[in-house]
mmCIF file of C-alpha atoms and ligand atoms in Angstrom:
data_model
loop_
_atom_site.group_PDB
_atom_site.id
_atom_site.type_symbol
_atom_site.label_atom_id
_atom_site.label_comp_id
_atom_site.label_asym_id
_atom_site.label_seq_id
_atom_site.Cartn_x
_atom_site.Cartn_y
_atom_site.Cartn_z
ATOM 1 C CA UNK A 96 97.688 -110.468 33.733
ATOM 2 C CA UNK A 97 96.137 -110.834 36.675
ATOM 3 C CA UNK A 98 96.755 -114.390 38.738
ATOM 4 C CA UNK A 99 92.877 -115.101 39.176
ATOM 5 C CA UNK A 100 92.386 -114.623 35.404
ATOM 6 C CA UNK A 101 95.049 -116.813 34.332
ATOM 7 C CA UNK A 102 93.600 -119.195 36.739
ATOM 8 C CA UNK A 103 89.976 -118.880 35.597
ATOM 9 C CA UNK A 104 90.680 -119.186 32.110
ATOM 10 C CA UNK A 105 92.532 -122.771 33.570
ATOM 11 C CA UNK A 106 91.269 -125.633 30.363
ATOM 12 C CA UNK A 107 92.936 -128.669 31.662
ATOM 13 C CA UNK A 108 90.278 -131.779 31.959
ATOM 14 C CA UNK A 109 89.545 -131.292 35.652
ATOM 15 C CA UNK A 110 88.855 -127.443 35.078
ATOM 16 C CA UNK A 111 86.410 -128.082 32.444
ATOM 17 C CA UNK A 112 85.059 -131.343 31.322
ATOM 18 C CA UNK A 113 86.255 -132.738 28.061
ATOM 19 C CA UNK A 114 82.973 -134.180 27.019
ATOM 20 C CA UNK A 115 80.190 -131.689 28.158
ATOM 21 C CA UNK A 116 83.018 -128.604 27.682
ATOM 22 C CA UNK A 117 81.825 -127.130 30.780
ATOM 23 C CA UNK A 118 83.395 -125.080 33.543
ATOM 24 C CA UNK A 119 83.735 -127.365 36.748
ATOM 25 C CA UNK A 120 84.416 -124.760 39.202
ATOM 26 C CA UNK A 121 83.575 -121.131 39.883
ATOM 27 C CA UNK A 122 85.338 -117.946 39.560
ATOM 28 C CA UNK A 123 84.050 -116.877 43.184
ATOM 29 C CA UNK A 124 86.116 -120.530 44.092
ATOM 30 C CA UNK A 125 89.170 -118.722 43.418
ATOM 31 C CA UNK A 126 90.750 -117.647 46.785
ATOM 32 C CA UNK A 127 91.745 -114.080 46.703
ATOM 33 C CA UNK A 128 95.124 -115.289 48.206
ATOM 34 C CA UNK A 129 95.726 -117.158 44.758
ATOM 35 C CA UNK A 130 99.589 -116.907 43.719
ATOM 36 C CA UNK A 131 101.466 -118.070 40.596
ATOM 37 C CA UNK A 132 104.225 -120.364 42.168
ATOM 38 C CA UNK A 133 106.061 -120.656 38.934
ATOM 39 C CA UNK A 134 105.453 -120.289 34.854
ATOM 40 C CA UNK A 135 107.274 -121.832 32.289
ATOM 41 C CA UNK A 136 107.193 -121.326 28.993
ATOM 42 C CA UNK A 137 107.673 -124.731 26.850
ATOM 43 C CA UNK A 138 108.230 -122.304 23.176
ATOM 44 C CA UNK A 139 107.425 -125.244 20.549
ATOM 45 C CA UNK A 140 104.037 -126.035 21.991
ATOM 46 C CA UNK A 141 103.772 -121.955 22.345
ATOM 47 C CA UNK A 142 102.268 -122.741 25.716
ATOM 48 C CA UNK A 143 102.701 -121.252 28.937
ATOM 49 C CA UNK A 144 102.490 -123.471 32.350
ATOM 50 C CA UNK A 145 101.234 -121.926 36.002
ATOM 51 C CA UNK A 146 101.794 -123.667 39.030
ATOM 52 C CA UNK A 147 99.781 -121.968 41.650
ATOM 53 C CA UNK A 148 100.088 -121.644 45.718
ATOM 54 C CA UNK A 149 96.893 -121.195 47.131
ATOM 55 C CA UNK A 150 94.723 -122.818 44.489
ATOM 56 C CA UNK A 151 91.055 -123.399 44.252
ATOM 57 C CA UNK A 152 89.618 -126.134 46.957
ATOM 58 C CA UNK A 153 90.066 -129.369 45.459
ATOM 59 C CA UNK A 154 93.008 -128.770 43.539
ATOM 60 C CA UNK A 155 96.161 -130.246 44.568
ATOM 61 C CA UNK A 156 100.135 -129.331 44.238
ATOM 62 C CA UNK A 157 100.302 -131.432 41.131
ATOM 63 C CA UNK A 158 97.501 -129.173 39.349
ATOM 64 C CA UNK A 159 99.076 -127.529 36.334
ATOM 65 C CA UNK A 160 97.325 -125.114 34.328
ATOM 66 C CA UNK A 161 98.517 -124.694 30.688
ATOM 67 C CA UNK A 162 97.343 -121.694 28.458
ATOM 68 C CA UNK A 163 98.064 -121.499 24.707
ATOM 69 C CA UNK A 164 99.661 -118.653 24.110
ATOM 70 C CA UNK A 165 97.587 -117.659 21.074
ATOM 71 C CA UNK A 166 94.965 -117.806 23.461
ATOM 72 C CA UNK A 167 96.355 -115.039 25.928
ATOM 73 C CA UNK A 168 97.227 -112.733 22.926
ATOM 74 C CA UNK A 169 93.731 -112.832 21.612
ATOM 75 C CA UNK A 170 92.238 -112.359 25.250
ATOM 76 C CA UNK A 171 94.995 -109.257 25.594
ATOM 77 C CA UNK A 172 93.266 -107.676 22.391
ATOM 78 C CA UNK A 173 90.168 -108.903 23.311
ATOM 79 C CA UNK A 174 87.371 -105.696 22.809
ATOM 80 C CA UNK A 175 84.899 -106.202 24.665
ATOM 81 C CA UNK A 176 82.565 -106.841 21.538
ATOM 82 C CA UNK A 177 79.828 -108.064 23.615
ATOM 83 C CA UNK A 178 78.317 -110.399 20.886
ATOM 84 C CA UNK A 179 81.657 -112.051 20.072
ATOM 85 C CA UNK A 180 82.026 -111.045 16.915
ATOM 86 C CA UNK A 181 83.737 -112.362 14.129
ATOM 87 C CA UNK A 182 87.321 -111.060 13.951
ATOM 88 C CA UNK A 183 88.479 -110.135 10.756
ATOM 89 C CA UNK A 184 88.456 -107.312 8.795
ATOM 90 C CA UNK A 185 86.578 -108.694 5.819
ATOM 91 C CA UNK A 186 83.802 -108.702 8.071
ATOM 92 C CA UNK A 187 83.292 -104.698 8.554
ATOM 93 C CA UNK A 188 80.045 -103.649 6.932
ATOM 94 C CA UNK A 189 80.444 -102.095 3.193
ATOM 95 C CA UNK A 190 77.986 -99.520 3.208
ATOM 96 C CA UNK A 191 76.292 -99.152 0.338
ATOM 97 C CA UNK A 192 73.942 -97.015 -1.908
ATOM 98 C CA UNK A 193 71.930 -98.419 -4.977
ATOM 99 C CA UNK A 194 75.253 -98.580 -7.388
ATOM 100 C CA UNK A 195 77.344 -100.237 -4.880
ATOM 101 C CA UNK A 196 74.511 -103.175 -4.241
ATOM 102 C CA UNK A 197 73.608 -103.169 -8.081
ATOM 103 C CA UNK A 198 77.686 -104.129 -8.572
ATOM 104 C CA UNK A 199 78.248 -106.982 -5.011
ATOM 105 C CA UNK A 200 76.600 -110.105 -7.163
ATOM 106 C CA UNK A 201 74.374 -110.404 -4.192
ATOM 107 C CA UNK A 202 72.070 -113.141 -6.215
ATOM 108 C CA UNK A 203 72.172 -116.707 -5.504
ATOM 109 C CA UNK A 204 70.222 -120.104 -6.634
ATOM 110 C CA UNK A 205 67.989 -121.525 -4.308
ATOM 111 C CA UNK A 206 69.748 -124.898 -5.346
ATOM 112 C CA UNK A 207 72.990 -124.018 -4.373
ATOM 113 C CA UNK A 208 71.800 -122.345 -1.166
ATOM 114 C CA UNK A 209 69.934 -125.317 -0.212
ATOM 115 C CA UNK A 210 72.542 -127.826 -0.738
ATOM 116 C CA UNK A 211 75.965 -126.855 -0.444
ATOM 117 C CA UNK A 212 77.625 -125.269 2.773
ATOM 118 C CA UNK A 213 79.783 -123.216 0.547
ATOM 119 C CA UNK A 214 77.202 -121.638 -0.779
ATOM 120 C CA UNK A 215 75.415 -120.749 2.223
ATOM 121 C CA UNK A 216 78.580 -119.539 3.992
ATOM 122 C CA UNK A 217 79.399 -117.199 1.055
ATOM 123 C CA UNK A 218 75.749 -115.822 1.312
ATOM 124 C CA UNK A 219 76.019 -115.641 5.592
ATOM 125 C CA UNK A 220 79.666 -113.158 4.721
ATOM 126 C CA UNK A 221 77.927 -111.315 2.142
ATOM 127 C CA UNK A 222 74.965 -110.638 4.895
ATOM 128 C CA UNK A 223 77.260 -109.774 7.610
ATOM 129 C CA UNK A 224 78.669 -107.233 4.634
ATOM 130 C CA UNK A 225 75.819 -105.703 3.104
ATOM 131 C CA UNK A 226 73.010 -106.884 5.008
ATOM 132 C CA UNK A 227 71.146 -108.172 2.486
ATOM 133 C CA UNK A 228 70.987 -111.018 -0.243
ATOM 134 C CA UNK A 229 68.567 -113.117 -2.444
ATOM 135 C CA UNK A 230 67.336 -116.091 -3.754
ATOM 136 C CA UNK A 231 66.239 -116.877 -6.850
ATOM 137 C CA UNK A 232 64.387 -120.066 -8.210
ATOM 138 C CA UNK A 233 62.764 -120.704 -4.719
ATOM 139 C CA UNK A 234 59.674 -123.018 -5.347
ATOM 140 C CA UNK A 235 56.369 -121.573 -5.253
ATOM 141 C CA UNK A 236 55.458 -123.335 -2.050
ATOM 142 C CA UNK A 237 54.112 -121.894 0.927
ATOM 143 C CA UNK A 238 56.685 -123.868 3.400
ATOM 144 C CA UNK A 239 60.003 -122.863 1.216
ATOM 145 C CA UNK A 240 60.786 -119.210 3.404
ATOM 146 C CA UNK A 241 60.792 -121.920 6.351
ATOM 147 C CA UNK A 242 63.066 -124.132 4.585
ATOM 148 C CA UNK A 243 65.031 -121.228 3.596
ATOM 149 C CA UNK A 244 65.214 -119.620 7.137
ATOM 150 C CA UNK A 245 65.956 -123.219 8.899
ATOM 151 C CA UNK A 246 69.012 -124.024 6.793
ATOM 152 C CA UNK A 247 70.813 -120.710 8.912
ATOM 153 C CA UNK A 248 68.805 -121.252 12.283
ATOM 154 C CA UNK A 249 65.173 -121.965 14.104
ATOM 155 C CA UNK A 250 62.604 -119.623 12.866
ATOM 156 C CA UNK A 251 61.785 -116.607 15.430
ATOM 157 C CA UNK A 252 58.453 -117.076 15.919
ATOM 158 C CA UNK A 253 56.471 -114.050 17.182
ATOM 159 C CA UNK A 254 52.727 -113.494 17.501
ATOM 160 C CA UNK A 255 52.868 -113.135 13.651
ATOM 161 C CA UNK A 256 53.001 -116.622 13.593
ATOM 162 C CA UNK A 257 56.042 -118.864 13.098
ATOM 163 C CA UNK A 258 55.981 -117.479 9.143
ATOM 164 C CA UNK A 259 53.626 -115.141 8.179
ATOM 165 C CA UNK A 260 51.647 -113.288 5.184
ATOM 166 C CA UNK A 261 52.145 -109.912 3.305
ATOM 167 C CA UNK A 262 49.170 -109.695 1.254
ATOM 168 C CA UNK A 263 46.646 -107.310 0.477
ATOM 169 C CA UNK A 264 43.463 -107.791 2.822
ATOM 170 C CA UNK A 265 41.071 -105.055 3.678
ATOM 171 C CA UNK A 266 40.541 -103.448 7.263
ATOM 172 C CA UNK A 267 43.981 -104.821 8.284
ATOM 173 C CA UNK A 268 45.505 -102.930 11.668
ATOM 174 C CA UNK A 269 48.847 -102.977 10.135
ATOM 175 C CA UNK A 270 49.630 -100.566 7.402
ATOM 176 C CA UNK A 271 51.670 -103.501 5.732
ATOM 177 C CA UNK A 272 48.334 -105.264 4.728
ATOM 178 C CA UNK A 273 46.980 -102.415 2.463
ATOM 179 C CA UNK A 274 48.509 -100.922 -1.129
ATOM 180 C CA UNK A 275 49.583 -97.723 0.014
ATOM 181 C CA UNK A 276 53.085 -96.774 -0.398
ATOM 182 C CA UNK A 277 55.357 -98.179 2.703
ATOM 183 C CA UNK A 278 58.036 -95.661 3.648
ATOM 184 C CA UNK A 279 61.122 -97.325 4.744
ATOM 185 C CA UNK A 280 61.457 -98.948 8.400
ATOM 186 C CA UNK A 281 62.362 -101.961 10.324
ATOM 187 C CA UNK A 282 60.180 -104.864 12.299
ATOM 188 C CA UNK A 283 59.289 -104.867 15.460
ATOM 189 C CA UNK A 284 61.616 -102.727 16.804
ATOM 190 C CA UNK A 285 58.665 -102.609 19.896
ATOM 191 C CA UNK A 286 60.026 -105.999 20.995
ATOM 192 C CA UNK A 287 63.387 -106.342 23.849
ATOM 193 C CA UNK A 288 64.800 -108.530 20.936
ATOM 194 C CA UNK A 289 63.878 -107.812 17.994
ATOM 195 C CA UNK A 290 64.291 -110.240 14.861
ATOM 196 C CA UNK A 291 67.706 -109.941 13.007
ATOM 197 C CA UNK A 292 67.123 -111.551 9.975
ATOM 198 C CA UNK A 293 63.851 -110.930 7.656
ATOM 199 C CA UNK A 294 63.226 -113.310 4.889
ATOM 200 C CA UNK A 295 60.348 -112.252 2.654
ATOM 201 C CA UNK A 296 59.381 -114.728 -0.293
ATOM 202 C CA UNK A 297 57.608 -114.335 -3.121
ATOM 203 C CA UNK A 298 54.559 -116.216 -3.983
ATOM 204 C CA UNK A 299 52.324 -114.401 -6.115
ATOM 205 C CA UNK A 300 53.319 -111.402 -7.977
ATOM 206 C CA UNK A 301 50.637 -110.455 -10.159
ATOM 207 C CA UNK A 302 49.470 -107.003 -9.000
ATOM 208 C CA UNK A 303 51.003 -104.141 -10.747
ATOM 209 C CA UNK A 304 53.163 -101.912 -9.269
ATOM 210 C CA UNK A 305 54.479 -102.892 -5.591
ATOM 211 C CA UNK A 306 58.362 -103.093 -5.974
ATOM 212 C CA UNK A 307 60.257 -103.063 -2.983
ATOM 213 C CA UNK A 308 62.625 -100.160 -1.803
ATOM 214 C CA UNK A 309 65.734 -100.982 0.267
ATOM 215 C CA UNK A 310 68.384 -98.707 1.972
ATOM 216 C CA UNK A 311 71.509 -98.826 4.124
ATOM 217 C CA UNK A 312 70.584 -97.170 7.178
ATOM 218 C CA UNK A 313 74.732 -97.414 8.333
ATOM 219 C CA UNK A 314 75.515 -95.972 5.102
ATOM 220 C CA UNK A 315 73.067 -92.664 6.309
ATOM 221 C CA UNK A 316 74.030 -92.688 9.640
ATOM 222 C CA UNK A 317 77.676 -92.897 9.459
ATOM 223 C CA UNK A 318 77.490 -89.847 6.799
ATOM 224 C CA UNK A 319 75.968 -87.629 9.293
ATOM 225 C CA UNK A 320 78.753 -89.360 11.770
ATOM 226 C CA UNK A 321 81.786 -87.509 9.464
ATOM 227 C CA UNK A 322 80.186 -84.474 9.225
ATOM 228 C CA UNK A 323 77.288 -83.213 11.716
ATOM 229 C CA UNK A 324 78.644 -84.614 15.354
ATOM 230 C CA UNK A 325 75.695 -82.801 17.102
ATOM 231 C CA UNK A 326 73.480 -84.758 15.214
ATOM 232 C CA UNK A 327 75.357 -88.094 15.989
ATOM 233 C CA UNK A 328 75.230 -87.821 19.288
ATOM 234 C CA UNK A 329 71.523 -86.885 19.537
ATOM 235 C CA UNK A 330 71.057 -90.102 16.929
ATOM 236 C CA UNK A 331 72.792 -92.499 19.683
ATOM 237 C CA UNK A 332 71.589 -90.955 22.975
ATOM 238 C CA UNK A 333 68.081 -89.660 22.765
ATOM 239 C CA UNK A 334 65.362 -92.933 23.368
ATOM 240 C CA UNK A 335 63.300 -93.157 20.954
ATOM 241 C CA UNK A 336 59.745 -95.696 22.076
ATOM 242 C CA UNK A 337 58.296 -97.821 19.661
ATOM 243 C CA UNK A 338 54.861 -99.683 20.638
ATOM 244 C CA UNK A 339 52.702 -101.966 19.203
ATOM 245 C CA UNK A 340 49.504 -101.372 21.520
ATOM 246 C CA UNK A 341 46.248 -103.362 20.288
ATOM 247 C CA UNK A 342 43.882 -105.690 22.929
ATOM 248 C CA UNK A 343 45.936 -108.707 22.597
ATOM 249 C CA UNK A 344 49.157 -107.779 22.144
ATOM 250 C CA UNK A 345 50.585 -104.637 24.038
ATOM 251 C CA UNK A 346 54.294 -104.044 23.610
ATOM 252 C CA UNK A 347 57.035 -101.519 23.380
ATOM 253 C CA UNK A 348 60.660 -100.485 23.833
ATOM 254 C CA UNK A 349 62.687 -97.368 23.410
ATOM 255 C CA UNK A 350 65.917 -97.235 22.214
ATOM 256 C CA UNK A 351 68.553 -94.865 20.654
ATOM 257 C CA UNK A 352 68.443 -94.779 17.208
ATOM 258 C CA UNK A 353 71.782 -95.408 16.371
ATOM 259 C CA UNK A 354 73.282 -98.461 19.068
ATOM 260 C CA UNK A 355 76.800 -98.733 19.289
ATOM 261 C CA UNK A 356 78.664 -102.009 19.896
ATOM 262 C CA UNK A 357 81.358 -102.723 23.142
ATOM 263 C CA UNK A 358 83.755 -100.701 21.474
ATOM 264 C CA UNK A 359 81.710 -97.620 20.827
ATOM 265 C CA UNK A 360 82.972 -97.422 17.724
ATOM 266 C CA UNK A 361 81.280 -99.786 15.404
ATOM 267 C CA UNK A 362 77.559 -99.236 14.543
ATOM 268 C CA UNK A 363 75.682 -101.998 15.834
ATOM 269 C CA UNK A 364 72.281 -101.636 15.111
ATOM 270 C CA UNK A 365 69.843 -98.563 13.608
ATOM 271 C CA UNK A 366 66.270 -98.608 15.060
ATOM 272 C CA UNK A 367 64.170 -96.299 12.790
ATOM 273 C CA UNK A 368 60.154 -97.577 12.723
ATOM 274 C CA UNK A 369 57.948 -94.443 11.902
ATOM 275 C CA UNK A 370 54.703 -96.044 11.714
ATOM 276 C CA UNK A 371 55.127 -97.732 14.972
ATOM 277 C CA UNK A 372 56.930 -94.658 17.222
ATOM 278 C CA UNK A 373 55.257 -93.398 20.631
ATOM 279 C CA UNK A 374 55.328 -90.100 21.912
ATOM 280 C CA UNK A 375 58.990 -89.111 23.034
ATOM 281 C CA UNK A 376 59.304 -89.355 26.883
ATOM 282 C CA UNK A 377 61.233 -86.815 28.552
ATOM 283 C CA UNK A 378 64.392 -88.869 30.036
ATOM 284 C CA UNK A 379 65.823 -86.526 31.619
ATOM 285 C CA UNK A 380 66.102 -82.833 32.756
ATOM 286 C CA UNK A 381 66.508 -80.371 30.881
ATOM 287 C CA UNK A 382 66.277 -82.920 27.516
ATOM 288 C CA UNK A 383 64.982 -80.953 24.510
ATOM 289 C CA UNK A 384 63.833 -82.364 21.014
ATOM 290 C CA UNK A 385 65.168 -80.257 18.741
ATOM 291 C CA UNK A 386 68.538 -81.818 18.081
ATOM 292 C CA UNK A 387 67.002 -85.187 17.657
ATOM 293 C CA UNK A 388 64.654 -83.834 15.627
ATOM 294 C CA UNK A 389 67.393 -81.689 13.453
ATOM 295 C CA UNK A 390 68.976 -85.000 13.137
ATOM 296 C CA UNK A 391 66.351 -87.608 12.372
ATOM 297 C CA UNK A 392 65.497 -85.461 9.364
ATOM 298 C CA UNK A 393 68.544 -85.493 8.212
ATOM 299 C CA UNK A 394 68.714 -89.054 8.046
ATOM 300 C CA UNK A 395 65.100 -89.348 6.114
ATOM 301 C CA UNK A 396 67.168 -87.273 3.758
ATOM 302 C CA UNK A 397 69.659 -89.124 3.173
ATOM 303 C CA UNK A 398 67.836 -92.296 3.115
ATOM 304 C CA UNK A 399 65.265 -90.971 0.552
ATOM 305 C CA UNK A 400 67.943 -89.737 -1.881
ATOM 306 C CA UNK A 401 67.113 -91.097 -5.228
ATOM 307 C CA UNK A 402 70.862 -92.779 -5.302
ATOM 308 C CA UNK A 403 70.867 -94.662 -2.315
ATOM 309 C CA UNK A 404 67.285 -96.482 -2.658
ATOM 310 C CA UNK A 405 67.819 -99.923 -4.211
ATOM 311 C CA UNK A 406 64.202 -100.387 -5.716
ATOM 312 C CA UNK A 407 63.561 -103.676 -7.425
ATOM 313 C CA UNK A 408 60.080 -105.447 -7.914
ATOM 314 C CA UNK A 409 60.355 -109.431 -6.376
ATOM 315 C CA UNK A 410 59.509 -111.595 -9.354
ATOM 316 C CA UNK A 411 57.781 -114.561 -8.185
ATOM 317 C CA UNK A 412 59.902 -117.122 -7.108
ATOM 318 C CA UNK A 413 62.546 -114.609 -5.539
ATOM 319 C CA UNK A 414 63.336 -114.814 -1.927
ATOM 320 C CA UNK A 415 65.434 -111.521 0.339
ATOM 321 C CA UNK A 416 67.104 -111.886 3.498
ATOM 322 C CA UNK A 417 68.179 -108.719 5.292
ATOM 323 C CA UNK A 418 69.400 -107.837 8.438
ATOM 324 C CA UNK A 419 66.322 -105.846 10.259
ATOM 325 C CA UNK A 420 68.617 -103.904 12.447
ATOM 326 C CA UNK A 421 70.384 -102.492 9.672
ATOM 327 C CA UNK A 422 68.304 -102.521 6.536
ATOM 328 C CA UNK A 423 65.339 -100.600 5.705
ATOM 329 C CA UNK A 424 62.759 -101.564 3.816
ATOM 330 C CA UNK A 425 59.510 -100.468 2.162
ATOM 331 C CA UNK A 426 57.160 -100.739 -0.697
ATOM 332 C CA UNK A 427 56.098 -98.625 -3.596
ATOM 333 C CA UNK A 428 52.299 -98.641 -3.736
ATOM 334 C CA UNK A 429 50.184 -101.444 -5.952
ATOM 335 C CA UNK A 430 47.197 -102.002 -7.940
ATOM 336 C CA UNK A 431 45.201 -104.483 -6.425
ATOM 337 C CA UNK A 432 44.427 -105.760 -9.692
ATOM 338 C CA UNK A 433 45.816 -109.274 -9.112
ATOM 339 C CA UNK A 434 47.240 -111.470 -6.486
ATOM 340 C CA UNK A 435 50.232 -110.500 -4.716
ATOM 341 C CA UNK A 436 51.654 -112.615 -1.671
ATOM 342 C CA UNK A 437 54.789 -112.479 0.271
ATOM 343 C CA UNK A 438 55.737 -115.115 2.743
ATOM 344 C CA UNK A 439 58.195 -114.030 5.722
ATOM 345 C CA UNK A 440 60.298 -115.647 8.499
ATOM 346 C CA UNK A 441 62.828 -113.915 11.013
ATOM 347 C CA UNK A 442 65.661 -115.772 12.346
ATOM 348 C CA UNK A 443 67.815 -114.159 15.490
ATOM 349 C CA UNK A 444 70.920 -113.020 15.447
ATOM 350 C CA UNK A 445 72.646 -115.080 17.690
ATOM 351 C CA UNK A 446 71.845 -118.421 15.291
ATOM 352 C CA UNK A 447 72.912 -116.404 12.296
ATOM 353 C CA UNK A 448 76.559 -115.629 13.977
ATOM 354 C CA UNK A 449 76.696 -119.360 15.527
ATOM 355 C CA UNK A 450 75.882 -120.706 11.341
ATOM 356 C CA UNK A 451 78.962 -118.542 10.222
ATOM 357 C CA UNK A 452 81.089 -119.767 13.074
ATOM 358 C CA UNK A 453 80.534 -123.873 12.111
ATOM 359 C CA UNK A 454 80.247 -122.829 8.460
ATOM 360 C CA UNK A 455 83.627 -120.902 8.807
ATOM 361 C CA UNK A 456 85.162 -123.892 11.417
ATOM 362 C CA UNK A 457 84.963 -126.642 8.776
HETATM 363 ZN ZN1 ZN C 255 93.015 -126.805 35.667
#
């Protein structure tokens, strides 16, 4: 290990403050003449102590920096996950397809959810897992998705508002607002962040018809991964722009379909929005469309397979939280012979892996 890293990672109380937990010098303090004078391992408190010559400004002979030795074998195996994931192998995602889901127990009280931490900790795993749960037994009021979101993390509010409505209004811009059929896809995939987690309560479900379709885009993705690796790499390479492009709100992003994580070997996120995708641009010479196009139907094709679309109609009173970077979703088309109204919220993923981390902590 190198001398200024041992040094950096340095936790004794004048390195980093033991009430705000913050860093009181700088790496770019360290002098690049730093030397370890002497280590010494004390085995029972499986620490390791550094004398240094040449330390940072400030600090004296008598500094002594002691590392837990847990520590330093975590950092050794440390993977770069840039997100600081959760270690532990539980936590890969189980892709699914409609049996698998139909079998996972995914349903939980709204009671239970609400009030107990083990509860909501088992429901956080099983999202990390499957990337999707519900509620059941949610009162029918118009503030419980923001209850429900707030007991993981702040909502995300975006310029849908801080919750927002799914119900059938004519002369809407967004397809979402009339009772067509919804092919699968993912929110605002046009933003630079877009929202990780999507509740969507149900108020009102008295219109016929209008169940909702749900599918493991991993599940698709890492299928075509095995077996077509032309495909894959035009999946995780080509851009692919999503906009959103009305007077008061212009925005858009392109991304790979399929994002890897630090490792490159763990899907991180799939980004697949048909009704919102811009023309292609060209990003660079000599690029071509056919391979991306070879290989985004092949996902539709997989997606749309009759055994790996989880279809269920929300009864009023149910509540789903996904993940929107992994988990399509999409409607079936309804009469609009009676009320229907959905309520959703989006929370971000980085309150959604802090929740786990307390949850898991206590
Ligand atoms: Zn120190």
């Amino acid at each position: 290990l190198d001398p200024a890293w041992l040094r950096d990672a340095c936790r004794c109380p004048r390195c980093v403050d033991p009430y705000s937990g913050q860093k009181t010098f700088d790496t770019g303090d360290i002098p690049a003449g730093l030397r370890c004078r002497r280590a010494q391992g004390a085995g029972g408190a499986g620490t390791v102590t550094l004398e240094w010559e040449n330390d940072v400004p400030g600090f004296g002979e008598d500094h002594r920096t002691e590392l837990p030795i847990v520590e330093l074998r975590t950092a050794l195996r440390e993977n770069g996950d840039p997100r600081g994931g959760i270690p532990r192998r539980a936590d890969r995602p189980a892709h699914w397809d409609k049996d698998e889901l139909l079998k996972s127990d995914l349903w939980h009280s709204y009671e239970g959810y609400m009030s107990d931490d083990g509860a909501l900790l088992k429901l956080l795993a099983q999202l990390q897992r499957y990337g999707i749960v519900f509620l059941k037994d949610v009162p029918p009021s118009a503030d419980a998705v923001s209850d429900i979101a707030t007991r993981i993390g702040p909502l995300k509010e975006t310029f849908y508002g801080r919750t927002w409505d799914v119900k059938s209004i004519p002369k809407a811009e967004n397809v979402a607002y009339t009772s067509q059929y919804l092919g699968f896809h993912m929110d605002l995939l046009y933003f630079i962040q877009p929202p990780f987690l999507q509740l969507l309560h149900t108020l009102k479900a008295e219109a016929t018809g209008g169940a909702s379709i749900f599918a493991d885009s991993f599940r698709a993705v890492n299928s075509i991964r095995r077996s077509k690796h032309a495909l894959w790499l035009a999946l995780n390479t080509v851009p692919v722009k999503h906009h959103y492009d009305h007077e008061n709100h212009k925005y858009e992003h392109s991304r790979p379909t399929v994002e890897l994580d630090g490792r490159a070997r763990d899907i991180a996120y799939v980004n697949y929005s048909p009704p919102f995708q811009a023309p292609f641009v060209r990003a660079k010479p000599g690029w071509n469309l056919a391979s991306y196009h070879a290989a985004i139907a092949e996902f539709k094709r997989i997606i749309e397979l009759e055994h790996n679309r989880f279809e269920y109609r929300m009864q009023e009173g149910d509540c789903v939280i996904f993940n929107n970077r992994r988990v399509l979703h999409g409607r079936a088309a309804f009469k609009e012979d009676g009320e229907r109204w959905l309520r959703g919220a989006y929370v971000d993923e980085d309150d959604f892996i802090s929740k786990r981390k307390v949850l898991m902590a206590k």
